[in-house]
Coordinates of C-alpha atoms (C1' of nucleotides) in Angstrom, one line a residue:
Chain A
M1 CA 9.5 -23.1 -30.7
S2 CA 7.6 -25.7 -32.6
A3 CA 6.7 -27.6 -29.5
A4 CA 4.1 -25.0 -28.7
G5 CA 0.8 -26.2 -30.1
H6 CA -1.1 -24.3 -32.7
S7 CA -4.5 -23.7 -31.2
H8 CA -6.0 -23.1 -34.6
D9 CA -5.1 -25.4 -37.4
H10 CA -5.0 -24.1 -40.9
A11 CA -2.4 -26.2 -42.7
H12 CA 0.6 -24.0 -42.8
D13 CA 0.7 -20.8 -40.7
H14 CA 4.4 -21.0 -39.9
A15 CA 6.8 -18.9 -41.8
H16 CA 9.9 -19.9 -39.8
G17 CA 12.7 -21.6 -41.6
H18 CA 13.4 -24.6 -39.4
S19 CA 11.8 -27.9 -39.3
C20 CA 8.2 -27.9 -38.1
K21 CA 5.8 -30.2 -36.3
A22 CA 3.2 -32.1 -38.1
E23 CA -0.4 -31.0 -37.5
P24 CA -2.2 -32.9 -34.8
A25 CA -4.9 -34.1 -37.3
A26 CA -2.2 -35.4 -39.6
I27 CA -0.6 -37.4 -36.9
L28 CA -3.9 -38.8 -35.9
A29 CA -4.7 -39.8 -39.4
R30 CA -1.3 -41.4 -39.8
A31 CA -1.8 -43.4 -36.6
E32 CA -5.1 -44.8 -37.8
E33 CA -3.6 -45.7 -41.1
L34 CA -0.7 -47.4 -39.5
C35 CA -2.8 -49.4 -37.2
R36 CA -5.1 -50.5 -40.1
E37 CA -2.1 -51.6 -42.0
R38 CA -0.6 -53.6 -39.2
A39 CA -3.9 -54.9 -38.0
V40 CA -3.4 -53.6 -34.4
Q41 CA -5.9 -51.7 -32.3
F42 CA -5.8 -47.9 -32.1
T43 CA -7.7 -47.9 -28.8
A44 CA -9.2 -44.9 -27.0
L45 CA -6.4 -44.9 -24.4
R46 CA -3.7 -44.9 -27.1
R47 CA -5.4 -42.1 -28.9
E48 CA -5.7 -40.1 -25.7
V49 CA -2.0 -40.6 -24.9
L50 CA -1.0 -39.6 -28.4
D51 CA -3.3 -36.5 -28.1
A52 CA -1.7 -35.6 -24.8
V53 CA 1.8 -35.8 -26.3
V54 CA 0.8 -33.8 -29.3
A55 CA -1.1 -31.2 -27.4
S56 CA 1.4 -30.5 -24.6
E57 CA 3.2 -27.2 -24.5
K58 CA 6.4 -28.9 -23.5
P59 CA 7.3 -32.5 -24.0
P60 CA 5.6 -34.3 -21.1
G61 CA 6.9 -37.1 -19.0
A62 CA 4.8 -40.3 -18.6
Y63 CA 3.5 -39.1 -15.2
D64 CA 2.5 -35.8 -16.7
I65 CA 0.4 -37.6 -19.2
A66 CA -1.1 -39.8 -16.6
E67 CA -2.1 -36.8 -14.6
R68 CA -3.5 -35.0 -17.6
L69 CA -5.7 -37.9 -18.5
S70 CA -6.9 -38.4 -15.0
R71 CA -9.9 -36.6 -13.7
P72 CA -12.2 -37.1 -10.7
G73 CA -13.9 -40.4 -11.4
R74 CA -11.2 -41.8 -13.8
R75 CA -7.7 -42.5 -12.9
V76 CA -5.1 -43.4 -15.5
A77 CA -2.1 -45.1 -13.9
P78 CA 1.4 -44.4 -15.2
V79 CA 1.8 -48.0 -16.1
S80 CA -1.0 -47.7 -18.6
V81 CA 0.6 -44.6 -20.1
Y82 CA 3.9 -46.4 -20.4
R83 CA 2.2 -49.3 -22.3
A84 CA 0.5 -46.9 -24.6
L85 CA 3.8 -45.0 -25.2
D86 CA 5.6 -48.2 -25.9
F87 CA 3.0 -49.0 -28.5
L88 CA 3.2 -45.6 -30.1
M89 CA 7.0 -45.7 -30.2
E90 CA 6.8 -49.1 -31.8
L91 CA 4.8 -47.5 -34.6
G92 CA 7.3 -44.6 -34.7
L93 CA 4.6 -42.1 -33.8
V94 CA 6.4 -40.9 -30.7
H95 CA 10.0 -40.6 -29.6
R96 CA 11.5 -40.7 -26.3
I97 CA 14.1 -38.1 -25.3
A98 CA 16.6 -40.0 -23.2
S99 CA 18.2 -36.9 -21.7
R100 CA 14.9 -35.6 -20.4
N101 CA 12.8 -38.6 -19.7
A102 CA 10.2 -37.0 -22.0
F103 CA 8.2 -37.8 -25.0
V104 CA 7.6 -36.0 -28.3
P105 CA 5.4 -36.7 -31.3
C106 CA 7.3 -37.7 -34.3
A107 CA 7.4 -34.6 -36.5
H108 CA 8.2 -36.4 -39.8
A109 CA 6.4 -39.1 -41.5
H110 CA 9.7 -40.8 -41.8
G111 CA 8.7 -44.4 -42.4
A112 CA 12.3 -44.9 -43.5
S113 CA 15.5 -43.4 -42.2
E114 CA 14.7 -43.4 -38.5
N115 CA 17.7 -41.2 -38.1
V116 CA 16.8 -37.9 -36.4
V117 CA 18.3 -35.1 -34.5
F118 CA 16.5 -33.6 -31.5
L119 CA 17.1 -30.0 -30.7
I120 CA 16.3 -29.3 -27.1
C121 CA 16.0 -25.6 -26.2
R122 CA 17.2 -25.0 -22.7
T123 CA 15.3 -21.8 -22.5
C124 CA 11.8 -22.6 -23.6
G125 CA 12.1 -26.4 -23.1
G126 CA 10.7 -27.0 -26.5
I127 CA 12.1 -29.9 -28.6
D128 CA 12.4 -29.7 -32.3
E129 CA 13.1 -32.7 -34.6
T130 CA 15.1 -32.6 -37.7
T131 CA 17.1 -34.9 -40.0
S132 CA 20.6 -34.6 -41.2
P133 CA 22.0 -36.6 -44.2
E134 CA 25.4 -35.1 -43.4
V135 CA 25.4 -36.5 -39.9
E136 CA 24.0 -39.8 -41.1
S137 CA 26.7 -40.4 -43.7
G138 CA 29.4 -39.1 -41.4
L139 CA 28.3 -41.4 -38.7
G140 CA 28.2 -44.3 -41.1
K141 CA 31.8 -43.8 -41.9
T142 CA 32.8 -43.5 -38.3
L143 CA 31.0 -46.7 -37.3
K144 CA 32.5 -48.6 -40.1
R145 CA 35.9 -47.3 -39.1
A146 CA 35.3 -48.5 -35.6
G147 CA 34.0 -51.9 -36.7
F148 CA 30.7 -51.3 -35.1
T149 CA 27.3 -52.4 -36.5
P150 CA 24.6 -50.0 -35.4
A151 CA 21.1 -51.0 -34.5
H152 CA 19.8 -47.6 -33.6
S153 CA 21.1 -44.3 -32.3
I154 CA 20.1 -41.2 -30.5
L155 CA 21.3 -37.8 -31.1
E156 CA 20.2 -35.0 -28.8
V157 CA 21.5 -31.5 -28.8
E158 CA 20.8 -29.0 -26.1
G159 CA 21.1 -25.3 -26.7
D160 CA 19.1 -22.3 -27.7
C161 CA 16.5 -22.3 -30.4
G162 CA 16.3 -19.3 -32.8
A163 CA 13.1 -18.0 -31.3
C164 CA 14.6 -17.8 -27.8
R165 CA 17.8 -16.3 -29.0
D166 CA 15.9 -13.5 -30.8
K167 CA 13.7 -13.0 -27.8
A168 CA 16.8 -12.6 -25.6
R169 CA 18.4 -10.2 -28.0
R170 CA 15.4 -7.9 -28.1
A171 CA 15.2 -7.9 -24.3
Chain B
M1 CA 35.3 -54.7 -25.8
S2 CA 37.3 -51.9 -24.3
A3 CA 35.2 -51.6 -21.2
A4 CA 36.9 -54.7 -19.8
G5 CA 39.7 -53.5 -17.7
H6 CA 43.3 -54.5 -18.3
S7 CA 44.5 -56.1 -15.2
H8 CA 48.2 -55.5 -16.2
D9 CA 49.1 -52.2 -17.5
H10 CA 51.9 -51.9 -20.0
A11 CA 51.2 -48.9 -22.0
H12 CA 49.9 -50.3 -25.3
D13 CA 48.9 -53.9 -25.5
H14 CA 46.0 -53.5 -27.8
A15 CA 46.3 -54.3 -31.4
H16 CA 42.7 -53.7 -32.3
G17 CA 41.8 -50.9 -34.7
H18 CA 39.1 -49.1 -32.8
S19 CA 39.3 -46.4 -30.2
C20 CA 40.7 -47.5 -26.9
K21 CA 40.4 -46.7 -23.3
A22 CA 43.0 -44.8 -21.4
E23 CA 44.9 -46.7 -18.8
P24 CA 43.6 -46.4 -15.3
A25 CA 46.9 -44.9 -14.1
A26 CA 46.7 -42.2 -16.8
I27 CA 43.2 -41.2 -15.9
L28 CA 44.2 -41.0 -12.3
A29 CA 47.2 -38.8 -13.2
R30 CA 45.0 -36.6 -15.4
A31 CA 42.5 -36.2 -12.5
E32 CA 45.2 -35.1 -10.1
E33 CA 46.6 -32.7 -12.6
L34 CA 43.2 -31.2 -13.4
C35 CA 42.4 -30.7 -9.8
R36 CA 45.7 -29.0 -9.2
E37 CA 45.1 -26.7 -12.1
R38 CA 41.7 -25.7 -11.0
A39 CA 42.5 -25.6 -7.3
V40 CA 39.8 -28.1 -6.4
Q41 CA 40.1 -31.1 -4.1
F42 CA 40.7 -34.6 -5.4
T43 CA 39.4 -36.2 -2.3
A44 CA 39.5 -39.9 -1.3
L45 CA 35.9 -40.4 -2.1
R46 CA 36.2 -38.9 -5.5
R47 CA 39.2 -41.0 -6.3
E48 CA 37.4 -44.1 -5.2
V49 CA 34.4 -43.3 -7.3
L50 CA 36.6 -42.7 -10.3
D51 CA 38.4 -45.9 -9.6
A52 CA 35.1 -47.8 -9.5
V53 CA 34.0 -46.4 -12.8
V54 CA 37.3 -47.2 -14.4
A55 CA 37.6 -50.7 -12.9
S56 CA 34.1 -51.9 -13.6
E57 CA 33.6 -54.6 -16.2
K58 CA 30.5 -52.9 -17.5
P59 CA 29.6 -49.2 -17.1
P60 CA 28.1 -49.1 -13.6
G61 CA 25.1 -47.1 -12.4
A62 CA 25.4 -44.8 -9.4
Y63 CA 23.9 -47.4 -7.1
D64 CA 26.3 -50.1 -8.3
I65 CA 29.2 -47.8 -7.4
A66 CA 27.7 -47.1 -4.0
E67 CA 27.4 -50.8 -3.3
R68 CA 30.9 -51.5 -4.6
L69 CA 32.4 -48.9 -2.2
S70 CA 30.4 -50.0 0.7
R71 CA 31.6 -52.7 3.1
P72 CA 30.7 -53.9 6.6
G73 CA 31.5 -50.9 8.7
R74 CA 31.4 -48.3 6.0
R75 CA 28.4 -47.4 4.0
V76 CA 28.6 -45.0 1.0
A77 CA 25.2 -43.6 0.2
P78 CA 24.1 -43.1 -3.4
V79 CA 23.8 -39.4 -2.9
S80 CA 27.6 -39.2 -2.1
V81 CA 28.3 -41.1 -5.3
Y82 CA 26.2 -38.7 -7.3
R83 CA 28.0 -35.7 -5.9
A84 CA 31.3 -37.3 -6.8
L85 CA 30.1 -38.2 -10.2
D86 CA 28.9 -34.6 -10.8
F87 CA 32.3 -33.4 -9.8
L88 CA 34.1 -35.8 -12.1
M89 CA 31.7 -35.0 -15.0
E90 CA 32.4 -31.3 -14.5
L91 CA 36.1 -32.1 -15.0
G92 CA 35.3 -34.2 -18.0
L93 CA 36.8 -37.3 -16.5
V94 CA 33.5 -39.2 -16.6
H95 CA 30.6 -39.3 -19.0
R96 CA 27.0 -40.2 -18.4
I97 CA 25.3 -42.5 -20.8
A98 CA 21.7 -41.2 -20.9
S99 CA 20.2 -44.2 -22.6
R100 CA 21.6 -46.5 -19.9
N101 CA 21.8 -44.4 -16.7
A102 CA 25.4 -45.5 -16.5
F103 CA 28.7 -43.9 -16.3
V104 CA 32.0 -44.4 -18.2
P105 CA 35.4 -43.0 -17.8
C106 CA 36.4 -40.6 -20.5
A107 CA 38.6 -42.5 -22.9
H108 CA 40.2 -39.4 -24.5
A109 CA 42.1 -36.6 -23.0
H110 CA 39.9 -34.4 -25.0
G111 CA 40.3 -31.1 -23.3
A112 CA 38.8 -29.5 -26.3
S113 CA 36.2 -30.8 -28.7
E114 CA 33.9 -32.4 -26.2
N115 CA 32.2 -34.0 -29.1
V116 CA 32.2 -37.8 -28.8
V117 CA 30.2 -40.8 -30.0
F118 CA 29.4 -43.6 -27.6
L119 CA 29.2 -47.1 -29.0
I120 CA 27.1 -49.3 -26.8
C121 CA 27.3 -53.0 -27.5
R122 CA 24.0 -54.7 -26.8
T123 CA 25.6 -58.1 -26.5
C124 CA 28.5 -57.5 -24.1
G125 CA 27.2 -54.3 -22.6
G126 CA 30.6 -52.6 -23.1
I127 CA 30.7 -49.0 -24.1
D128 CA 33.3 -47.6 -26.4
E129 CA 34.0 -43.9 -27.0
T130 CA 35.2 -42.4 -30.2
T131 CA 35.3 -39.1 -32.0
S132 CA 34.0 -38.2 -35.4
P133 CA 35.1 -35.1 -37.2
E134 CA 32.7 -36.0 -40.0
V135 CA 29.7 -36.1 -37.7
E136 CA 30.9 -32.9 -36.0
S137 CA 31.1 -30.9 -39.1
G138 CA 27.9 -32.4 -40.5
L139 CA 26.1 -31.6 -37.3
G140 CA 27.4 -28.1 -37.4
K141 CA 25.9 -27.5 -40.8
T142 CA 22.6 -29.0 -39.7
L143 CA 22.3 -26.9 -36.6
K144 CA 23.2 -23.7 -38.5
R145 CA 20.5 -24.6 -41.0
A146 CA 18.0 -25.0 -38.2
G147 CA 19.0 -21.8 -36.6
F148 CA 20.0 -23.6 -33.4
T149 CA 22.9 -22.7 -31.1
P150 CA 24.3 -25.8 -29.5
A151 CA 25.6 -25.9 -25.9
H152 CA 26.3 -29.6 -25.8
S153 CA 25.1 -32.8 -27.4
I154 CA 25.0 -36.5 -26.8
L155 CA 25.3 -39.2 -29.5
E156 CA 24.8 -42.8 -28.4
V157 CA 24.7 -45.7 -30.8
E158 CA 23.5 -49.1 -29.8
G159 CA 24.5 -52.1 -31.8
D160 CA 27.1 -54.8 -31.9
C161 CA 30.8 -54.3 -31.4
G162 CA 33.4 -56.0 -33.6
A163 CA 34.5 -58.5 -30.9
C164 CA 30.9 -59.7 -30.2
R165 CA 30.2 -60.0 -33.9
D166 CA 33.3 -62.2 -34.4
K167 CA 32.4 -64.3 -31.4
A168 CA 28.9 -64.8 -32.8
R169 CA 30.2 -65.8 -36.2
R170 CA 32.6 -68.4 -34.8
A171 CA 29.9 -69.9 -32.7
Chain C
dG1 C1' 48.5 -22.4 16.7
dC2 C1' 43.8 -20.6 16.3
dC3 C1' 39.7 -19.1 14.2
dG4 C1' 36.2 -18.6 10.8
dG5 C1' 34.3 -19.5 6.4
dA6 C1' 34.0 -22.6 2.6
dA7 C1' 33.9 -27.0 0.8
dG8 C1' 32.9 -31.9 1.4
dT9 C1' 30.5 -35.8 3.5
dG10 C1' 26.9 -38.4 6.1
dA11 C1' 22.3 -39.5 6.8
dT12 C1' 17.5 -39.4 6.1
dA13 C1' 13.8 -38.6 3.6
dC14 C1' 11.7 -38.0 -0.5
dA15 C1' 10.4 -37.2 -5.6
dC16 C1' 10.6 -39.1 -10.1
dT17 C1' 10.9 -42.9 -13.5
dG18 C1' 9.9 -47.4 -14.9
dT19 C1' 8.6 -52.5 -14.5
dA20 C1' 6.5 -57.1 -12.6
dA21 C1' 2.6 -59.7 -11.7
dC22 C1' -1.9 -60.8 -11.7
dA23 C1' -6.9 -59.9 -12.1
dA24 C1' -10.7 -58.0 -14.8
dA25 C1' -12.6 -56.5 -19.0
dG26 C1' -13.1 -56.2 -24.1
dC27 C1' -12.5 -57.9 -28.8
dC28 C1' -12.6 -61.5 -32.4
dG29 C1' -12.9 -65.8 -34.8
dC30 C1' -15.2 -70.0 -34.6
Chain D
dG1 C1' -22.0 -68.5 -26.8
dC2 C1' -17.2 -70.3 -26.2
dG3 C1' -12.4 -70.0 -25.9
dG4 C1' -8.4 -67.5 -26.7
dC5 C1' -6.1 -63.3 -27.3
dT6 C1' -5.2 -58.4 -26.5
dT7 C1' -5.9 -54.5 -23.7
dT8 C1' -6.6 -52.2 -19.4
dG9 C1' -6.8 -51.8 -14.2
dT10 C1' -4.6 -52.3 -9.8
dT11 C1' -1.1 -53.0 -6.7
dA12 C1' 3.2 -53.3 -5.4
dC13 C1' 7.9 -52.6 -6.1
dA14 C1' 12.6 -51.7 -8.2
dG15 C1' 15.7 -48.2 -10.0
dT16 C1' 17.3 -43.4 -10.5
dG17 C1' 18.1 -38.9 -8.8
dT18 C1' 17.5 -34.7 -5.5
dA19 C1' 16.5 -31.8 -1.2
dT20 C1' 17.7 -30.8 3.4
dC21 C1' 20.2 -30.4 7.3
dA22 C1' 23.8 -31.6 10.5
dC23 C1' 28.6 -32.7 11.0
dT24 C1' 33.3 -32.9 9.6
dT25 C1' 37.3 -31.5 7.1
dC26 C1' 40.1 -28.3 4.7
dC27 C1' 42.3 -24.0 4.0
dG28 C1' 43.6 -19.2 4.3
dG29 C1' 44.3 -15.3 7.3
dC30 C1' 45.6 -13.7 11.7

DNA sequence: GCCGGAAGTGATACACTGTAACAAAGCCGC
DNA sequence: GCGGCTTTGTTACAGTGTATCACTTCCGGC
């Protein structure tokens, strides 16, 4: 599914109907812009961690990223990765998948709503991100009914993505 | 909030409007019934773990439970607790809160829908459980639109529960 | 009652995930 | 250049969850 990176990057080569992942270049550009706006540093390490999250086939864990960035002569410790990830999450460029201890690049440029649904394919392991006004409004009603004031929420659905279902049917 | 156990147990002493937690005795009874139905063993350890989850002020982690059940002369290893928790989750008697690595007793007798919303109070640490037909139907639409077949989903909202908000306002 | 397989538990070790604390290096304004 | 801040490196450690194997308990059939 969309977690698989496009090795070539013309702007829109996907014809599938579901939500799609932003191009790596676009994410990079957004990161630089955000950092300029907020006057924070977009350092080499932070860029590399973001790159790693974007480029991974499947959403990586922090230790996967650390390993990926390490090479003979340069070791990147997990703690450094965690710090970079915290930074990137603060900016909304990366999301954490609580049910998997994994990280995904933010597929939308949603400066606003911050209310997303993660679709986790149990076959291919890919994670897609989408929004849902219906869920958002329904949840609002429910929370009001319960007398609960939300700060933020996570919604993660595990199942089978369209691509894997098709693949299974053909087999 | 409802995570605080009632030390005395008349059936319905709560006058609050939000969803409420089942009485310990009721959960116990449900557990025994379920085990009889499915012809599986409701052993002493499993009962104790369930008790611990039900009786805890705040949703405990597996290690908390292990510690609670251990005493001089009898040590319960975390691995045993995990096995019991897996068993109880299989039966739907306990839920895992992914964003907290904690466990809560299932507040409903929802043999069916299996679609619940967890309300996590960041002040008191209590976790309430409720259902939301609105969210359920909205999510169904969204998933269909995305071509995604769900197996199960988690929805966890962090914020402030009514009780804590009132307390803060009075202060 | 006994026996044999299945299920459950104990115990140890280990892998994975995340954080604390402090030192060293880099950036920036003055 | 100096002094303060942010970032990174390094080490150690806490917390969470699993693999493995041995031992016990349970349960159905004889």
